[in-house]
Amino acid sequence: MLAEFGFGVLLISFITTIYSGVAAFYGAQNKSGSLVESARRAQLLTFPLLSISAGVLIYMLVNSHFNVAFVYEVTSKSMPTYLKVTAWWGGQAGSLMFWAWLLAAFTSAVTLRKWDRDIEFLPWVIIVSAVTLTFFIGMNLFFENPFTRFWQINGQVIPSMFSPAAGAELFTPQDGNGLNPLLRHPGMVIHPPMLYLGFVSFVVPYAFAIAALITGRTDDRWTRITRRWTLWAWLFLSLGLVLGGRWAYDVLGWGGYWGWDPVEIAAFMPWLTGTAFLHSVMIQEKRGMLKQWNMVLIILTYALVIFGTFLTRSGVLSSVHAFANSPIGPFFMGYVALTLIVSVALLIKRWPELRGETEMKSLLSREALFLFNNLLFMGILIVCFWGVISPLASELFTNTKITVGPPYYERATGPLFAGLLFLMAVAPLSAWGHSTVQTLGKALWKSAAVAAVVTVLSAIFYTQNGYALLGFFLIALVISATTHEFWRGTNARMHVQKENFFTAIGRLMGRNKRRYGGYIIHISMALMAIGILGIEIFQMETQGTIASGESLDLADYRVEYRELASWDDRGAAVNYTRSVVDIYENGIYIGQLYPRIDYYYDSQQNMTIPGQHATLKDDLYILLVDWQPVSSEGATFKVYVNPLVNWLWIGSFTFLFGLIFAAWPDKDPADEPVRRKVSAGSRQTSAAD
Amino acid sequence: MRTKKLLITNTWFLAIALVLVLTGLFYQTASAQDTAPTDDEVNAIAKQLFCPVCENTPLDVCPTEACRQWRELIRQMLAEGKTEQEIKDYFVANYGARVLSEPPRTGFNWLVYLVPPVLILAGAFALFNAFKEWTKPKSAEAGSGQGEEAGSSSDEDDYIQRLEEELKNRK
């Protein structure tokens, strides 16, 4: 009964969404305000409808309605309640529904904004949202129905929404399959929502871009409206990526956080175009240039968001043939192709109107350096895209499977990332419009000197590895150049406004949130680069089987095996095998670690939890690989030393702070529209000049 | 693009580090005759191979039973005195090119390596041409870049502008 109700509500939300799109379309065609208003209300209705449907699903998950196939797949009686709730996005059908629900939330929020002067965008924003939402709800209704139930007929169990044949009876298994233990980690509980939030919120700027293309209102109005949306989208996507990395580091048990797996890259690609977009959109706002390019970027981002979901959801990665057989694969592909074609067609139609208002004057101007930044981001995107696609192409055309693994990506993206670091140091110092080697050199030489000193010190005390030193130089350059920018502004305020240091820096940053938030993000990227460089270049590992009292040595560390215990947690249906090891650094005892393996009876899967000793210098990371029943006979440990890796997490926190700072609304909301009006006005006069 | 091979060194560095660690271990066990290859020696090779059955999992960290057996196979082959290359060749011959972390540079696979640099260079070329087009002097300059900036930006930037000027005057 409940399942039918949930399904019914889902169906109604589907119809409502279609109605909102169609009504908006006719409203726009016939300039009927009331039709558009009706469409808007229908659009607003989709969110509560989907919430009810999702509520039903969650209710069934929490109360173990194993009669429903999805509930059976992702939960079991022994799971704690919070995991039963988050199991919602732990499987295919549920996560597609989660996607749709988030999208409905975001698009509803957008339609609630004050539209006053932008009313002509409204129907088209509704249409783009409705099309996307229709697609995802449709996936749920027709292919991946989370309400499908088990039916029994003639001793056979068949999953089906409604009775498959006369005489079939509902079948309810005793217990569920249980969520994949890897997905029970807190990181995995938060990671998918963040990633999906990022994905979904990029639909908003895309919808406005399409609205701008259709209405022909191709000035920078759409970028101004969506500026904060884009920042939040970027925030969520970035957080999703970082949390995914942390999760991998903590539970996947291979000593790293990023393996250039196609699934990771699927989420990374929209981040790349999104980041390029965030930068180049500034050129449009400041200089009225690159309107065409920004359109390309936001269209690409949307396509990659859908494509990324497709890559991870269609099974295409395991085999091209599996994809062809999966019901949703071809549909996804078709949808990506269709939206891409329509978007590009619209873009071509408006191409001449999107010409720049001003000309590029200097190769070293801020806008020119931003373009180089875009080139590098696109380069990384090409490497990633091709790395994911070529194994599929190989399987399709030559019928041989190939792996494109980390060496390919590292070799190809390394120099591009280095280039990005360099631009991160230089570009903020260059002026809009015009810069010369002299002005840039003058602004940069002090920072370059600091960076050179850091490099020499690293060479003396840390490493002679040339690539590491180049990396350290660039990182130091970014940090010192950016810090110098903070100092220059603060210093000026201290003298002009006669403020003390703290007031000066507070007001400086508070009045230029986007700029200084951006600088904090640049610094955070440099900090993250320290961690990445550390683990990429300096990671060490060893593995060995040792008896109790014996030890393994790696770098400055000694790992001495003490004991091992194994026990069942009946309630949670987990078996824990926990080892105890003593850690010595340079011969000095520094503590104990407990690498362990958790075995989940319901899903019959292992989870390897490393013992970690984290410092700013490095991470000692110990995995229990294997063990003998009697501890004196020994256990096998794999030990990693990951130098500097914790800077990656420090950088992530800095990043979060910088982004929230940049996206934080200004104190007085009444200020905002006025300023926008003023700047929009001045843009027009400057364009008219 | 200046340093095309930046991260190749990672592998090299790891290889060297491992060799160092391994030689250390080797000397420790040398007295007892090199009976069985160490886990590190096995992993050094397994690291370069991918699990033939799972998706995108390097063999040295793959937790499945099948992979455990493959690692044992590497150990056996090492004990038999096989070289690293021989072992890799054996795996390719038996499980196909997909066990390599990068496809061999032959035939169709060349596309894997050639497409990205060609596209990136094309992008750079297009950008360079666009720059040439943009920077072509078309009309008299409408004033210095600075003046224009003040005209087209919001008051946030006027503020920065004032700061900049103030800084200039002080020097």
XYZ file of C-alpha atoms in Angstrom, chain A residues 94-629:
536
model
C 17.413 5.811 -4.505
C 20.293 8.005 -5.563
C 18.567 8.972 -8.807
C 15.527 9.923 -6.760
C 17.759 11.853 -4.383
C 19.147 13.714 -7.401
C 15.642 14.616 -8.532
C 14.621 15.714 -5.034
C 17.643 18.021 -4.666
C 17.030 19.435 -8.125
C 13.418 20.167 -7.230
C 14.580 21.917 -4.067
C 17.042 24.101 -5.951
C 14.800 24.999 -8.821
C 11.975 25.816 -6.402
C 14.320 28.086 -4.495
C 15.213 29.807 -7.744
C 11.627 30.373 -8.788
C 10.940 31.923 -5.382
C 13.401 34.752 -5.962
C 12.208 38.233 -6.863
C 11.945 38.281 -10.605
C 10.903 41.910 -11.139
C 13.199 42.975 -13.928
C 14.127 39.508 -15.044
C 10.629 38.217 -15.620
C 11.424 37.320 -19.224
C 13.946 34.738 -17.989
C 11.412 33.040 -15.749
C 9.573 30.759 -18.197
C 12.812 29.545 -19.738
C 14.452 28.863 -16.417
C 11.364 26.851 -15.504
C 11.522 24.961 -18.790
C 15.182 24.004 -18.404
C 14.578 22.892 -14.813
C 11.453 21.001 -15.822
C 13.192 19.175 -18.656
C 16.020 18.101 -16.377
C 13.652 17.113 -13.612
C 11.377 15.228 -15.999
C 14.377 13.258 -17.146
C 15.406 12.224 -13.657
C 11.921 11.452 -12.351
C 11.298 9.557 -15.588
C 14.399 7.452 -14.900
C 12.891 6.588 -11.557
C 9.425 5.846 -12.873
C 10.312 3.778 -15.876
C 13.723 2.222 -15.268
C 14.974 2.458 -11.709
C 11.870 2.416 -9.606
C 12.727 2.538 -5.892
C 9.247 1.217 -5.045
C 9.509 -2.028 -6.991
C 8.342 -4.940 -4.829
C 9.045 -8.667 -4.715
C 6.301 -10.950 -5.926
C 6.147 -14.685 -5.588
C 4.522 -16.892 -8.140
C 5.023 -20.635 -8.566
C 7.971 -20.521 -6.214
C 9.656 -17.822 -8.277
C 10.408 -14.368 -6.927
C 9.963 -11.540 -9.398
C 10.650 -7.862 -8.755
C 7.824 -5.736 -10.102
C 5.899 -2.611 -9.179
C 2.497 -4.201 -9.601
C 1.355 -7.777 -9.545
C 3.161 -9.447 -12.496
C 0.476 -12.081 -12.990
C -2.765 -13.262 -11.560
C -2.175 -15.253 -8.419
C 1.158 -13.633 -7.601
C 1.636 -12.788 -3.981
C 3.820 -10.224 -2.282
C 7.025 -11.715 -0.986
C 8.942 -10.328 1.976
C 12.473 -11.607 2.672
C 13.475 -12.162 6.297
C 16.330 -9.680 6.295
C 17.887 -7.248 3.862
C 21.165 -7.405 2.051
C 22.641 -4.528 4.028
C 24.458 -1.485 2.778
C 27.885 -2.037 1.311
C 30.119 -1.573 4.367
C 32.348 0.801 2.435
C 29.369 3.122 2.232
C 28.776 3.055 5.985
C 31.650 5.401 6.670
C 30.672 8.950 7.729
C 32.633 10.311 4.771
C 30.479 8.293 2.406
C 27.338 9.363 4.208
C 28.075 13.038 3.450
C 30.073 12.717 0.247
C 27.268 11.844 -2.186
C 24.904 14.585 -0.988
C 27.668 17.146 -1.360
C 28.590 15.936 -4.804
C 24.956 15.839 -5.888
C 24.320 19.279 -4.421
C 27.222 20.502 -6.510
C 25.913 18.766 -9.603
C 22.375 19.945 -9.109
C 23.178 23.550 -8.307
C 25.113 23.910 -11.557
C 21.787 23.360 -13.281
C 20.745 26.829 -12.088
C 23.392 28.908 -13.894
C 22.887 26.694 -16.913
C 19.145 27.346 -16.872
C 19.783 31.095 -16.765
C 22.347 30.856 -19.539
C 19.845 29.075 -21.751
C 17.185 31.615 -20.785
C 19.578 34.394 -21.789
C 20.271 32.692 -25.114
C 16.608 32.187 -25.890
C 15.415 35.633 -24.864
C 18.382 37.320 -26.482
C 19.114 39.191 -23.298
C 22.735 38.294 -23.595
C 24.303 41.015 -21.491
C 25.902 39.982 -18.238
C 22.608 39.959 -16.354
C 22.473 36.167 -16.238
C 25.977 35.857 -14.843
C 25.227 38.429 -12.158
C 22.058 36.680 -11.065
C 23.742 33.308 -10.902
C 27.029 34.436 -9.403
C 26.312 33.195 -5.902
C 24.575 30.059 -7.155
C 27.673 29.211 -9.082
C 29.867 29.782 -6.053
C 27.701 27.541 -3.884
C 27.578 24.916 -6.610
C 31.328 25.025 -6.766
C 31.573 24.826 -2.992
C 29.439 21.693 -2.822
C 31.188 20.027 -5.710
C 34.607 20.776 -4.229
C 33.526 19.534 -0.820
C 32.131 16.411 -2.423
C 35.475 15.746 -4.088
C 37.478 16.374 -0.925
C 35.190 14.235 1.224
C 35.384 11.488 -1.361
C 39.169 11.669 -1.161
C 39.158 11.553 2.602
C 36.763 8.616 2.531
C 38.999 6.721 0.137
C 41.994 7.440 2.345
C 40.218 6.197 5.452
C 38.417 3.104 4.237
C 39.646 1.883 0.891
C 42.952 0.817 2.356
C 45.425 1.614 -0.377
C 47.289 4.448 1.245
C 45.994 7.147 -1.052
C 43.023 9.425 -1.587
C 42.856 9.712 -5.337
C 43.441 6.897 -7.796
C 42.406 8.491 -11.102
C 39.508 6.117 -11.191
C 36.929 6.991 -13.867
C 34.307 7.379 -11.150
C 36.415 10.044 -9.473
C 37.137 11.711 -12.772
C 33.422 11.783 -13.559
C 32.969 14.160 -10.641
C 36.189 16.025 -11.332
C 35.345 17.031 -14.922
C 32.413 19.356 -14.142
C 34.573 20.815 -11.392
C 37.207 21.705 -13.990
C 34.817 23.493 -16.327
C 33.029 25.033 -13.354
C 36.284 26.442 -12.039
C 37.209 27.791 -15.452
C 33.742 29.342 -15.638
C 34.062 31.012 -12.231
C 37.200 32.719 -13.459
C 36.244 33.674 -16.967
C 32.857 34.993 -15.894
C 34.745 37.697 -14.017
C 36.201 38.894 -17.290
C 32.715 39.208 -18.654
C 31.601 41.248 -15.680
C 34.636 43.506 -15.625
C 35.428 43.841 -19.299
C 32.371 42.678 -21.201
C 34.447 40.069 -22.989
C 34.270 36.298 -23.479
C 30.495 36.067 -23.482
C 30.626 33.310 -26.049
C 33.224 31.388 -24.133
C 31.291 31.604 -20.865
C 28.277 30.159 -22.587
C 30.423 27.312 -23.880
C 31.752 26.665 -20.390
C 28.399 26.582 -18.623
C 26.885 24.371 -21.320
C 29.866 22.040 -21.005
C 29.517 21.997 -17.230
C 25.871 20.996 -17.440
C 26.633 18.312 -20.004
C 29.457 16.982 -17.829
C 27.224 16.948 -14.759
C 24.756 14.707 -16.560
C 27.575 12.773 -18.214
C 29.237 12.238 -14.823
C 26.037 10.878 -13.348
C 25.699 8.708 -16.423
C 29.269 7.361 -16.137
C 28.778 6.290 -12.558
C 25.208 5.067 -12.936
C 25.009 3.235 -16.243
C 27.656 0.570 -15.819
C 29.375 1.787 -18.977
C 32.716 1.808 -17.176
C 32.783 -1.891 -16.480
C 31.996 -2.685 -20.059
C 30.563 -1.031 -23.113
C 28.322 -4.042 -23.544
C 26.968 -3.844 -20.026
C 26.068 -0.268 -20.845
C 24.225 -1.210 -24.009
C 22.208 -3.725 -22.027
C 21.482 -1.448 -19.105
C 18.095 0.190 -19.485
C 19.207 3.657 -18.418
C 22.537 3.895 -20.242
C 21.284 4.707 -23.756
C 18.687 7.051 -22.297
C 21.308 9.014 -20.426
C 23.508 9.158 -23.498
C 20.581 10.339 -25.580
C 19.694 13.012 -23.049
C 23.262 14.330 -22.892
C 23.432 14.416 -26.678
C 20.039 16.101 -27.038
C 20.657 18.856 -24.493
C 24.109 19.445 -25.901
C 22.806 19.779 -29.440
C 19.981 22.123 -28.454
C 22.289 24.251 -26.314
C 24.911 24.511 -28.999
C 22.297 25.344 -31.613
C 21.015 28.187 -29.433
C 24.537 29.370 -28.858
C 25.288 29.432 -32.569
C 22.120 31.394 -33.185
C 23.174 34.094 -30.715
C 26.875 33.912 -31.498
C 27.173 37.322 -33.199
C 25.328 39.068 -30.374
C 27.731 37.626 -27.850
C 30.743 39.428 -29.237
C 32.939 41.178 -26.737
C 32.412 44.836 -25.923
C 36.067 45.601 -25.452
C 39.277 44.378 -26.954
C 42.116 42.494 -25.385
C 45.044 44.870 -25.111
C 47.900 43.044 -23.556
C 49.101 39.486 -23.244
C 49.882 40.115 -19.611
C 46.625 41.760 -18.637
C 44.480 40.047 -16.037
C 41.967 38.940 -18.633
C 44.675 37.430 -20.814
C 46.106 35.493 -17.871
C 42.585 34.304 -17.033
C 42.370 32.957 -20.544
C 45.594 31.032 -20.061
C 44.054 29.665 -16.886
C 41.044 28.562 -18.933
C 43.329 26.921 -21.457
C 45.028 24.921 -18.707
C 41.723 23.855 -17.167
C 40.493 22.793 -20.576
C 43.751 20.905 -21.071
C 43.210 18.955 -17.866
C 39.628 18.333 -18.910
C 40.774 16.957 -22.264
C 43.267 14.646 -20.557
C 40.593 13.418 -18.139
C 37.867 13.042 -20.715
C 40.075 11.174 -23.106
C 41.455 9.004 -20.328
C 37.929 7.905 -19.447
C 36.717 7.572 -23.019
C 39.615 5.835 -24.718
C 39.227 2.486 -22.899
C 35.584 2.513 -23.984
C 36.584 3.396 -27.528
C 39.199 0.669 -27.512
C 36.686 -1.909 -26.366
C 34.171 -0.720 -28.908
C 36.441 -0.496 -31.956
C 39.189 -3.020 -31.376
C 37.425 -5.291 -28.908
C 40.361 -5.157 -26.519
C 40.091 -3.821 -23.034
C 42.767 -1.433 -21.920
C 43.406 0.385 -18.680
C 44.324 4.036 -18.638
C 45.726 4.436 -15.166
C 47.510 6.912 -12.936
C 50.790 7.130 -14.916
C 48.912 8.557 -17.902
C 47.065 11.156 -15.863
C 49.991 12.140 -13.698
C 52.351 12.645 -16.580
C 49.847 14.626 -18.589
C 48.279 16.784 -15.897
C 51.416 17.442 -13.825
C 52.754 20.261 -16.013
C 49.252 21.700 -16.427
C 48.764 21.873 -12.667
C 52.190 23.464 -12.337
C 51.115 26.067 -14.893
C 47.964 26.754 -12.893
C 50.009 27.332 -9.754
C 52.197 29.788 -11.605
C 49.170 31.694 -12.896
C 47.666 31.679 -9.420
C 50.703 33.597 -8.239
C 50.929 36.004 -11.161
C 47.398 36.727 -12.326
C 46.109 38.465 -9.178
C 48.971 40.935 -9.486
C 48.276 41.912 -13.058
C 45.894 44.735 -13.853
C 42.705 44.544 -15.856
C 43.234 45.922 -19.299
C 46.924 46.398 -19.351
C 50.062 45.050 -17.728
C 53.649 44.965 -18.819
C 56.577 42.793 -17.894
C 57.906 45.728 -15.873
C 54.767 46.300 -13.806
C 54.308 42.583 -13.217
C 57.960 42.074 -12.398
C 57.853 44.955 -9.964
C 54.850 43.471 -8.235
C 56.263 39.985 -8.163
C 59.971 40.184 -7.465
C 59.730 40.234 -3.672
C 57.504 37.171 -3.650
C 59.783 35.460 -6.133
C 62.714 36.153 -3.828
C 60.845 34.629 -0.877
C 59.961 31.609 -2.984
C 63.569 31.232 -4.069
C 64.719 31.254 -0.453
C 62.126 28.613 0.424
C 63.304 26.498 -2.493
C 66.951 26.742 -1.467
C 66.055 25.820 2.109
C 64.015 22.851 0.893
C 66.936 21.760 -1.242
C 69.284 21.898 1.727
C 67.045 20.360 4.346
C 64.396 18.310 2.619
C 64.906 17.038 -0.897
C 67.025 17.276 -3.994
C 64.252 16.077 -6.250
C 64.025 18.649 -9.023
C 60.298 18.333 -9.620
C 59.553 18.579 -5.932
C 61.695 21.707 -5.735
C 59.916 23.248 -8.714
C 56.647 22.447 -6.971
C 57.783 23.987 -3.703
C 58.952 27.101 -5.552
C 55.550 27.555 -7.194
C 53.675 26.880 -3.973
C 55.826 29.374 -2.063
C 55.338 31.880 -4.877
C 51.548 31.596 -4.667
C 51.496 31.919 -0.897
C 53.917 34.832 -0.692
C 52.426 36.743 -3.618
C 48.917 36.334 -2.243
C 49.901 37.215 1.309
C 51.665 40.259 -0.074
C 48.414 41.339 -1.703
C 46.667 41.144 1.664
C 49.445 43.145 3.205
C 49.439 45.863 0.556
C 45.727 46.489 0.956
C 45.877 46.415 4.728
C 48.886 48.664 4.813
C 47.189 51.204 2.583
C 44.110 51.258 4.794
C 46.222 51.638 7.886
C 47.756 54.764 6.422
C 44.796 56.243 4.592
C 42.044 55.464 7.083
C 44.338 55.529 10.106
C 43.012 52.166 11.221
C 44.865 49.611 13.267
C 45.981 46.411 11.603
C 42.998 44.264 12.555
C 40.351 46.805 11.639
C 42.170 47.460 8.409
C 42.406 43.839 7.297
C 38.869 43.115 8.506
C 37.366 45.975 6.536
C 39.568 45.340 3.526
C 38.366 41.771 3.292
C 34.801 42.483 4.365
C 34.276 44.995 1.591
C 35.802 42.823 -1.116
C 34.555 39.409 -0.147
C 34.801 37.860 -3.551
C 38.332 39.089 -4.165
C 39.801 38.192 -0.794
C 37.778 35.009 -0.474
C 39.288 34.091 -3.814
C 42.772 34.820 -2.496
C 42.168 32.614 0.522
C 41.101 29.882 -1.895
C 44.326 30.380 -3.857
C 46.344 29.949 -0.673
C 44.321 26.855 0.194
C 45.067 25.404 -3.226
C 48.770 25.952 -2.618
C 48.481 24.205 0.764
C 46.679 21.310 -0.882
C 49.409 21.176 -3.496
C 51.961 20.613 -0.714
C 50.077 17.497 0.348
C 49.620 16.248 -3.193
C 53.282 16.773 -4.010
C 54.244 15.016 -0.782
C 52.279 11.858 -1.406
C 52.942 11.785 -5.158
C 56.689 12.129 -4.965
C 57.710 10.941 -1.534
C 55.305 8.171 -0.564
C 57.080 5.116 0.846
C 55.718 1.699 1.654
C 56.734 -1.656 2.949
C 54.930 -4.853 3.732
C 55.868 -7.822 5.842
C 54.618 -10.631 8.019
C 55.846 -10.275 11.568
C 55.294 -12.235 14.745
C 54.376 -10.616 18.025
C 57.387 -8.619 19.255
C 58.901 -8.250 15.783
C 58.885 -5.029 13.840
C 58.907 -3.360 10.431
C 61.014 -0.274 9.718
C 60.108 2.485 7.301
C 61.637 5.953 7.063
C 61.989 7.217 10.657
C 59.366 4.846 11.961
C 59.400 1.416 13.531
C 56.169 -0.535 13.786
C 56.221 -3.272 16.399
C 53.469 -5.879 16.465
C 51.971 -6.497 19.918
C 48.811 -8.521 19.713
C 45.632 -9.195 17.846
C 42.077 -9.923 18.891
C 39.043 -10.971 16.941
C 35.450 -10.766 18.160
C 31.882 -10.595 16.978
C 29.528 -7.721 17.526
C 26.303 -9.685 17.303
C 24.021 -6.674 17.325
C 25.688 -5.013 14.377
C 26.493 -8.331 12.699
C 30.122 -7.387 12.325
C 33.294 -9.251 13.136
C 36.210 -7.086 14.228
C 39.820 -8.134 13.958
C 41.900 -5.544 15.695
C 45.650 -5.536 15.955
C 47.754 -3.524 18.362
C 51.070 -2.106 17.208
C 53.602 0.085 19.007
C 55.036 2.992 17.075
C 58.538 4.330 17.478
C 59.935 7.384 15.766
C 63.727 7.519 15.656
C 63.752 4.949 18.416
C 61.425 6.897 20.699
C 58.075 5.364 21.627
C 55.246 7.593 20.427
C 52.122 5.519 20.919
C 49.931 2.665 19.783
C 47.855 2.212 16.657
C 45.070 -0.256 15.976
C 44.817 -1.258 12.315
C 41.783 -3.466 11.934
C 39.557 -5.330 9.552
C 35.797 -5.284 9.950
C 33.866 -8.106 8.360
C 30.184 -7.525 7.708
C 28.170 -10.723 7.838
C 25.093 -9.413 6.023
C 26.902 -8.218 2.908
C 29.902 -10.559 3.367
C 32.376 -7.780 2.804
C 35.549 -6.593 4.479
C 36.450 -3.089 5.417
C 40.082 -2.300 6.148
C 40.536 0.486 8.658
C 44.093 1.791 8.815
C 45.892 2.903 11.936
C 46.983 6.468 11.308
C 49.484 8.668 13.034
C 49.131 12.119 11.506
C 51.579 14.987 11.828
C 52.356 18.013 9.679
C 55.508 16.234 8.558
C 53.864 13.018 7.411
C 51.250 10.380 7.962
C 52.159 6.939 9.206
C 49.454 4.705 7.780
C 49.321 1.044 8.759
C 47.049 -1.582 7.263
C 46.358 -4.998 8.643
C 46.531 -7.192 5.555
C 46.358 -10.703 6.943
C 46.794 -12.575 10.192
C 47.314 -16.001 11.714
C 44.883 -17.221 14.353
